[in-house]
Coordinates of N, CA, C and O and ligand atoms in Angstrom, one line a residue:
X1 N 1.6 -39.1 14.7 CA 2.3 -38.0 14.3 C 3.3 -37.7 15.4 O 3.3 -37.8 16.5
X2 N 4.6 -37.4 14.9 CA 5.8 -37.1 15.7 C 5.6 -35.8 16.5 O 4.8 -34.9 16.0
X3 N 6.2 -35.8 17.6 CA 6.2 -34.5 18.4 C 7.1 -33.5 17.5 O 8.2 -34.0 17.2
X4 N 6.8 -32.2 17.4 CA 7.6 -31.4 16.7 C 8.8 -31.1 17.6 O 8.8 -31.0 18.8
X5 N 10.1 -31.1 17.0 CA 11.2 -30.9 17.7 C 11.9 -29.5 17.7 O 11.6 -28.7 18.6
X6 N 12.7 -29.3 16.8 CA 13.5 -28.1 16.6 C 12.7 -26.8 16.8 O 13.1 -25.9 17.6
X7 N 11.7 -26.7 16.1 CA 10.9 -25.3 16.1 C 10.3 -25.1 17.5 O 10.5 -24.0 18.0
X8 N 9.8 -26.1 18.1 CA 9.2 -26.0 19.5 C 10.2 -25.5 20.4 O 10.0 -24.6 21.2
X9 N 11.4 -26.1 20.5 CA 12.4 -25.9 21.5 C 12.9 -24.5 21.2 O 13.2 -23.7 22.2
X10 N 13.0 -24.0 19.9 CA 13.4 -22.7 19.7 C 12.4 -21.6 20.2 O 12.8 -20.6 20.7
X11 N 11.2 -22.0 20.0 CA 10.1 -21.0 20.4 C 10.1 -20.9 22.0 O 10.0 -19.8 22.5
X12 N 10.2 -22.0 22.7 CA 10.1 -22.0 24.1 C 11.3 -21.3 24.6 O 11.3 -20.5 25.6
X13 N 12.5 -21.5 24.0 CA 13.8 -20.9 24.4 C 13.6 -19.4 24.5 O 14.1 -18.6 25.2
X14 N 12.8 -18.9 23.4 CA 12.7 -17.4 23.4 C 11.4 -17.0 24.0 O 11.0 -15.8 23.9
X15 N 10.8 -17.8 25.0 CA 9.7 -17.4 25.7 C 8.3 -17.3 25.2 O 7.5 -16.6 25.7
X16 N 8.1 -18.0 23.9 CA 6.9 -18.0 23.3 C 5.9 -19.0 24.0 O 6.5 -20.1 24.3
X17 N 4.8 -18.8 24.2 CA 3.8 -19.7 24.8 C 3.3 -20.7 23.7 O 3.1 -20.3 22.5
X18 N 3.3 -22.0 24.2 CA 2.8 -23.0 23.1 C 1.5 -23.5 23.5 O 1.3 -24.3 24.4
X19 N 0.5 -22.9 22.7 CA -0.9 -23.6 22.9 C -0.9 -24.9 22.1 O -0.1 -25.0 21.2
X20 N -1.9 -25.7 22.4 CA -2.0 -27.0 21.6 C -2.2 -26.7 20.2 O -1.7 -27.4 19.3
X21 N -2.9 -25.6 19.8 CA -3.1 -25.3 18.4 C -1.8 -24.9 17.8 O -1.6 -25.3 16.6
X22 N -0.9 -24.1 18.4 CA 0.3 -23.8 17.9 C 1.2 -25.0 17.7 O 1.8 -25.1 16.6
X23 N 1.2 -25.9 18.7 CA 2.0 -27.2 18.5 C 1.5 -28.0 17.3 O 2.3 -28.5 16.6
X24 N 0.2 -28.0 17.2 CA -0.4 -28.7 15.8 C 0.2 -28.1 14.7 O 0.5 -28.8 13.7
X25 N 0.2 -26.8 14.6 CA 0.6 -26.2 13.4 C 2.2 -26.5 13.1 O 2.5 -26.7 12.1
X26 N 3.0 -26.5 14.2 CA 4.4 -26.7 14.1 C 4.6 -28.2 13.7 O 5.4 -28.5 12.8
X27 N 3.8 -29.1 14.2 CA 3.9 -30.6 13.8 C 3.5 -30.6 12.4 O 4.3 -31.3 11.7
X28 N 2.5 -30.1 11.8 CA 2.1 -30.0 10.4 C 3.3 -29.7 9.6 O 3.6 -30.3 8.6
X29 N 4.0 -28.6 9.9 CA 5.1 -28.1 9.1 C 6.2 -29.1 9.2 O 6.9 -29.5 8.2
X30 N 6.7 -29.5 10.4 CA 7.8 -30.4 10.5 C 7.5 -31.7 10.0 O 8.5 -32.4 9.5
X31 N 6.3 -32.2 10.0 CA 6.1 -33.5 9.4 C 5.8 -33.6 7.9 O 5.6 -34.7 7.4
X32 N 5.6 -32.4 7.3 CA 5.4 -32.5 5.8 C 6.7 -32.8 5.2 O 7.8 -32.3 5.6
X33 N 6.7 -33.8 4.2 CA 8.0 -34.2 3.8 C 8.7 -33.2 2.8 O 9.8 -33.2 2.5
X34 N 7.9 -32.3 2.3 CA 8.4 -31.3 1.3 C 7.8 -29.9 1.8 O 8.3 -29.4 2.7
X35 N 6.9 -29.4 1.0 CA 6.3 -28.1 1.4 C 4.9 -28.3 1.9 O 4.3 -29.3 1.5
X36 N 4.4 -27.3 2.6 CA 3.1 -27.3 2.9 C 2.5 -25.9 2.8 O 3.3 -24.8 3.0
X37 N 1.2 -25.7 2.5 CA 0.6 -24.5 2.3 C -0.2 -24.0 3.6 O -0.5 -25.1 4.4
X38 N -0.5 -22.8 3.9 CA -1.3 -22.5 5.1 C -2.5 -23.2 5.0 O -3.0 -23.6 6.1
X39 N -3.2 -23.5 3.9 CA -4.5 -24.0 3.8 C -4.3 -25.5 4.3 O -5.3 -26.0 4.9
X40 N -3.3 -26.1 3.7 CA -3.1 -27.5 4.2 C -2.8 -27.8 5.6 O -3.4 -28.6 6.3
X41 N -2.1 -26.6 6.2 CA -1.8 -26.8 7.7 C -3.2 -26.6 8.4 O -3.5 -27.3 9.4
X42 N -4.0 -25.7 7.9 CA -5.3 -25.3 8.5 C -6.2 -26.6 8.5 O -6.8 -26.9 9.5
X43 N -6.2 -27.3 7.4 CA -7.0 -28.5 7.2 C -6.6 -29.5 8.2 O -7.6 -30.2 8.8
X44 N -5.4 -29.6 8.5 CA -5.0 -30.6 9.6 C -5.4 -30.3 11.0 O -5.7 -30.9 11.8
X45 N -5.2 -28.9 11.3 CA -5.5 -28.4 12.6 C -6.9 -28.4 12.9 O -7.4 -28.8 14.0
X46 N -7.7 -28.1 11.9 CA -9.2 -27.8 12.2 C -9.8 -29.2 12.3 O -10.8 -29.2 13.0
X47 N -9.1 -30.2 11.9 CA -9.7 -31.6 12.1 C -9.7 -32.0 13.4 O -10.6 -32.7 14.0
X48 N -8.8 -31.4 14.2 CA -8.6 -31.7 15.6 C -9.2 -30.7 16.5 O -9.7 -30.9 17.6
X49 N -9.0 -29.4 16.1 CA -9.6 -28.3 16.8 C -10.5 -27.5 15.9 O -10.0 -26.5 15.4
X50 N -11.7 -27.8 15.9 CA -12.8 -27.2 15.1 C -12.9 -25.6 15.2 O -13.4 -25.0 14.2
X51 N -12.5 -25.3 16.4 CA -12.6 -23.8 16.7 C -11.6 -22.9 16.1 O -11.6 -21.6 16.2
X52 N -10.5 -23.6 15.6 CA -9.3 -22.7 15.1 C -9.8 -22.0 13.9 O -10.3 -22.5 13.0
X53 N -9.2 -20.8 13.9 CA -9.5 -19.9 12.8 C -8.2 -19.9 11.9 O -7.1 -20.0 12.3
X54 N -8.3 -19.7 10.6 CA -7.3 -19.8 9.6 C -6.3 -18.6 10.0 O -5.1 -18.8 9.7
X55 N -6.8 -17.5 10.5 CA -5.9 -16.4 10.8 C -4.9 -16.8 11.9 O -3.9 -16.2 12.0
X56 N -5.3 -17.8 12.8 CA -4.3 -18.2 13.7 C -3.1 -18.9 13.0 O -2.0 -18.8 13.4
X57 N -3.4 -19.6 12.0 CA -2.4 -20.3 11.2 C -1.5 -19.2 10.5 O -0.2 -19.2 10.6
X58 N -2.1 -18.1 9.9 CA -1.3 -17.1 9.2 C -0.5 -16.4 10.3 O 0.7 -16.1 10.1
X59 N -1.0 -16.1 11.5 CA -0.3 -15.4 12.5 C 0.9 -16.3 13.0 O 2.1 -15.7 13.2
X60 N 0.6 -17.5 13.1 CA 1.8 -18.3 13.6 C 2.8 -18.4 12.5 O 4.0 -18.3 12.9
X61 N 2.5 -18.5 11.3 CA 3.5 -18.6 10.2 C 4.3 -17.2 10.0 O 5.4 -17.3 9.9
X62 N 3.6 -16.1 10.3 CA 4.3 -14.9 10.3 C 5.3 -14.9 11.4 O 6.5 -14.5 11.2
X63 N 5.0 -15.3 12.6 CA 5.9 -15.5 13.7 C 7.1 -16.3 13.4 O 8.3 -15.9 13.6
X64 N 6.9 -17.4 12.8 CA 7.8 -18.4 12.5 C 8.8 -17.9 11.5 O 10.2 -18.0 11.5
X65 N 8.3 -17.0 10.5 CA 9.1 -16.6 9.4 C 10.0 -15.3 10.1 O 11.1 -15.3 9.7
X66 N 9.4 -14.7 11.0 CA 10.1 -13.5 11.6 C 11.3 -14.0 12.4 O 12.4 -13.5 12.4
X67 N 11.1 -15.2 13.0 CA 12.2 -15.9 13.8 C 13.1 -16.7 12.9 O 14.0 -17.2 13.5
X68 N 12.9 -16.7 11.6 CA 13.7 -17.5 10.8 C 13.6 -19.0 10.9 O 14.5 -19.7 10.5
X69 N 12.5 -19.4 11.4 CA 12.3 -21.0 11.6 C 11.7 -21.6 10.4 O 11.7 -22.8 10.2
X70 N 10.9 -20.9 9.6 CA 10.5 -21.5 8.4 C 10.8 -20.5 7.2 O 11.0 -19.3 7.3
X71 N 10.9 -21.1 6.0 CA 11.0 -20.1 4.8 C 9.7 -20.3 4.0 O 9.0 -21.2 4.1
X72 N 9.5 -19.2 3.3 CA 8.2 -19.1 2.6 C 8.7 -18.7 1.0 O 9.5 -17.9 0.9
X73 N 8.1 -19.6 0.2 CA 8.4 -19.5 -1.2 C 7.2 -19.4 -2.0 O 6.3 -20.2 -1.8
X74 N 7.2 -18.5 -3.0 CA 6.0 -18.5 -3.9 C 6.4 -19.3 -5.1 O 7.3 -19.1 -5.8
X75 N 5.6 -20.4 -5.3 CA 5.8 -21.4 -6.3 C 4.9 -21.1 -7.5 O 4.8 -22.0 -8.4
X76 N 4.4 -19.9 -7.6 CA 3.6 -19.5 -8.7 C 2.2 -20.0 -8.6 O 1.8 -21.0 -7.8
X77 N 1.2 -19.3 -9.4 CA -0.2 -19.8 -9.4 C -0.8 -19.7 -8.0 O -1.6 -20.5 -7.6
X78 N -0.3 -18.7 -7.2 CA -0.9 -18.7 -5.8 C -0.5 -19.6 -4.9 O -1.1 -19.8 -3.8
X79 N 0.5 -20.4 -5.2 CA 1.0 -21.5 -4.4 C 2.1 -21.1 -3.4 O 3.3 -21.2 -3.9
X80 N 1.8 -20.6 -2.2 CA 2.8 -20.2 -1.4 C 3.0 -21.3 -0.4 O 2.1 -21.8 0.1
X81 N 4.3 -21.7 -0.3 CA 4.6 -22.9 0.5 C 5.6 -22.6 1.6 O 6.5 -21.8 1.4
X82 N 5.5 -23.4 2.6 CA 6.4 -23.3 3.8 C 7.1 -24.5 4.0 O 6.6 -25.6 3.7
X83 N 8.3 -24.4 4.7 CA 8.8 -25.6 5.2 C 9.9 -25.1 6.2 O 10.5 -23.9 6.2
X84 N 10.3 -26.0 7.1 CA 11.2 -25.6 8.1 C 12.6 -25.2 7.7 O 13.1 -25.9 6.7
X85 N 13.1 -24.1 8.2 CA 14.4 -23.5 7.7 C 15.4 -24.5 7.9 O 16.4 -24.6 7.2
X86 N 15.3 -25.5 9.0 CA 16.3 -26.4 9.4 C 16.5 -27.4 8.2 O 17.5 -28.2 8.3
X87 N 15.4 -27.6 7.3 CA 15.6 -28.7 6.3 C 16.6 -28.2 5.3 O 16.7 -28.9 4.3
X88 N 17.2 -27.1 5.4 CA 18.3 -26.7 4.5 C 18.0 -26.0 3.3 O 16.8 -25.7 3.0
X89 N 18.9 -25.7 2.5 CA 18.8 -25.0 1.4 C 18.5 -25.8 0.2 O 18.9 -26.8 0.0
X90 N 17.5 -25.4 -0.5 CA 17.1 -26.0 -1.7 C 16.3 -25.0 -2.7 O 15.8 -24.2 -2.2
X91 N 16.2 -25.4 -3.9 CA 15.7 -24.5 -4.9 C 14.9 -25.2 -5.9 O 15.0 -26.4 -6.1
X92 N 14.0 -24.4 -6.6 CA 13.2 -25.1 -7.5 C 13.3 -24.3 -8.8 O 13.2 -23.0 -8.9
X93 N 13.0 -25.1 -10.0 CA 12.6 -24.5 -11.2 C 11.1 -24.8 -11.4 O 10.7 -25.9 -11.3
X94 N 10.4 -23.7 -11.7 CA 8.9 -23.9 -11.8 C 8.4 -23.5 -13.2 O 8.7 -22.4 -13.7
X95 N 7.7 -24.5 -13.9 CA 7.3 -24.3 -15.2 C 6.0 -23.5 -15.1 O 5.0 -23.8 -14.6
X96 N 6.0 -22.4 -15.8 CA 4.8 -21.5 -15.8 C 3.6 -22.2 -16.6 O 2.5 -21.9 -16.3
X97 N 4.0 -23.0 -17.6 CA 3.0 -23.6 -18.5 C 2.3 -24.7 -17.8 O 1.0 -24.8 -17.7
X98 N 3.0 -25.8 -17.3 CA 2.4 -27.0 -16.7 C 2.5 -27.1 -15.2 O 1.8 -28.0 -14.6
X99 N 3.2 -26.1 -14.6 CA 3.3 -26.1 -13.1 C 4.2 -27.0 -12.6 O 4.4 -27.3 -11.4
X100 N 4.9 -27.8 -13.4 CA 6.1 -28.8 -12.9 C 7.1 -28.1 -12.0 O 7.4 -26.9 -12.3
X101 N 7.6 -28.8 -10.9 CA 8.5 -28.3 -10.1 C 9.7 -29.1 -10.1 O 9.6 -30.3 -9.9
X102 N 10.9 -28.6 -10.5 CA 12.1 -29.4 -10.6 C 13.0 -28.9 -9.7 O 13.3 -27.7 -9.5
X103 N 13.8 -29.9 -9.0 CA 14.8 -29.4 -7.9 C 16.0 -28.9 -8.7 O 16.4 -29.4 -9.6
X104 N 16.5 -27.9 -8.2 CA 17.6 -27.2 -8.7 C 18.9 -27.4 -7.8 O 18.9 -27.2 -6.6
X105 N 20.0 -27.7 -8.5 CA 21.3 -28.0 -7.8 C 21.8 -26.7 -7.0 O 22.0 -25.7 -7.7
X106 N 22.0 -26.8 -5.8 CA 22.5 -25.8 -5.0 C 23.9 -25.2 -5.4 O 24.0 -24.0 -5.4
X107 N 24.7 -26.0 -6.1 CA 25.9 -25.6 -6.5 C 25.9 -24.6 -7.7 O 26.7 -23.6 -7.6
X108 N 24.7 -24.5 -8.4 CA 24.6 -23.7 -9.5 C 24.4 -22.1 -8.8 O 24.7 -21.3 -9.5
X109 N 23.8 -22.2 -7.7 CA 23.5 -20.9 -7.1 C 24.5 -20.2 -6.2 O 24.7 -19.1 -6.1
X110 N 25.5 -21.2 -5.9 CA 26.5 -20.7 -5.0 C 27.4 -19.7 -5.8 O 28.0 -18.7 -5.2
X111 N 27.6 -20.0 -7.1 CA 28.4 -19.1 -7.9 C 27.7 -17.8 -8.1 O 28.3 -16.7 -8.2
X112 N 26.4 -17.8 -8.2 CA 25.6 -16.6 -8.3 C 25.8 -15.8 -7.0 O 25.9 -14.5 -7.0
X113 N 25.7 -16.5 -5.9 CA 25.7 -15.8 -4.6 C 27.0 -15.1 -4.5 O 27.1 -13.9 -4.1
X114 N 28.1 -15.8 -4.9 CA 29.4 -15.0 -4.7 C 29.7 -13.9 -5.7 O 30.3 -13.0 -5.4
X115 N 29.0 -14.2 -6.8 CA 29.1 -13.0 -7.9 C 28.4 -11.8 -7.4 O 28.8 -10.7 -7.5
X116 N 27.2 -12.0 -6.8 CA 26.4 -10.9 -6.3 C 27.2 -10.1 -5.2 O 27.2 -8.9 -5.1
X117 N 27.9 -11.0 -4.3 CA 28.6 -10.4 -3.3 C 29.8 -9.5 -3.9 O 30.1 -8.5 -3.4
X118 N 30.5 -10.1 -4.8 CA 31.7 -9.5 -5.5 C 31.3 -8.3 -6.2 O 31.9 -7.1 -6.1
X119 N 30.3 -8.3 -7.1 CA 29.9 -7.2 -8.0 C 29.2 -6.1 -7.3 O 29.1 -4.9 -7.6
X120 N 28.2 -6.5 -6.3 CA 27.2 -5.6 -5.8 C 27.4 -5.4 -4.3 O 26.6 -4.7 -3.6
X121 N 28.3 -6.1 -3.6 CA 28.5 -6.2 -2.2 C 27.2 -6.5 -1.6 O 26.7 -6.0 -0.6
X122 N 26.4 -7.3 -2.3 CA 25.0 -7.7 -1.9 C 25.0 -9.2 -1.4 O 25.5 -10.1 -2.1
X123 N 24.6 -9.3 -0.2 CA 24.6 -10.6 0.5 C 23.2 -11.2 0.3 O 22.2 -10.9 1.0
X124 N 23.1 -12.1 -0.8 CA 21.7 -12.6 -1.2 C 21.4 -13.7 -0.3 O 22.1 -14.5 0.2
X125 N 20.0 -13.6 0.1 CA 19.5 -14.7 0.9 C 18.9 -15.8 0.0 O 17.7 -15.6 -0.6
X126 N 19.7 -16.7 -0.3 CA 19.3 -17.9 -1.4 C 19.0 -19.1 -0.5 O 19.5 -20.1 -1.0
X127 N 18.3 -19.1 0.5 CA 17.9 -20.3 1.2 C 16.8 -21.1 0.4 O 16.9 -22.3 0.6
X128 N 16.0 -20.5 -0.2 CA 14.9 -21.3 -0.8 C 14.3 -20.4 -1.8 O 13.5 -19.4 -1.6
X129 N 14.6 -20.8 -3.1 CA 14.3 -20.0 -4.2 C 13.4 -20.7 -5.2 O 13.7 -21.8 -5.5
X130 N 12.6 -20.0 -5.9 CA 11.9 -20.6 -7.1 C 12.3 -19.6 -8.2 O 12.1 -18.5 -8.3
X131 N 12.7 -20.4 -9.4 CA 12.9 -19.6 -10.5 C 11.9 -20.1 -11.7 O 11.7 -21.2 -11.9
X132 N 11.2 -19.1 -12.2 CA 10.1 -19.4 -13.0 C 10.5 -19.4 -14.6 O 11.5 -18.8 -15.0
X133 N 10.0 -20.3 -15.4 CA 10.2 -20.5 -16.8 C 9.4 -21.5 -17.4 O 8.2 -21.7 -17.1
X134 N 10.0 -22.2 -18.5 CA 9.3 -23.1 -19.1 C 10.1 -24.5 -19.2 O 11.3 -24.5 -19.4
X135 N 9.5 -25.6 -18.8 CA 10.2 -26.9 -18.8 C 10.5 -27.5 -20.2 O 9.9 -27.0 -21.1
X136 N 11.3 -28.5 -20.3 CA 11.6 -29.2 -21.4 C 10.4 -29.7 -22.2 O 10.3 -29.6 -23.5
X137 N 9.4 -30.2 -21.4 CA 8.2 -30.8 -22.1 C 7.4 -29.7 -22.8 O 6.7 -30.0 -23.8
X138 N 7.4 -28.6 -22.2 CA 6.5 -27.5 -22.6 C 7.3 -26.6 -23.7 O 6.6 -25.7 -24.4
X139 N 8.5 -26.8 -24.0 CA 9.2 -25.9 -24.9 C 8.9 -26.3 -26.3 O 8.7 -27.4 -26.6
Ligands
LIG1 ZN1 11.2 -25.8 -1.6
LIG2 ZN1 6.0 -27.5 -18.3

């Protein structure tokens, strides 16, 4: 497993203490190629530190969200997923029927973002978005 990079250095910069458990949670997030759930993170951490409680995972995720280091997106069906904010902007179309997740082109949302700013003076946080509906197969 790689050493976690970005998130760790940002946390230490801001004076947060890094326990081995916290480092494992950060590695799990940074090493997941796509999204990861709190439960999946917990499963990885508890394999190495059997005394870790899942609330430690939730607390760490809360901290990372507050610091803007991870994004949290609800992909429906109770699937809340995390990934490092540094992995950039991306969006999903989620089928309510079969649960399929389709990547959505960023360009489609940049026009929405500027329209919201123009019409509502509203600066939308469109870093990681899930739009729900029905996919072509289920239509
Ligand atoms: Zn995503
Ligand atoms: Zn579908």
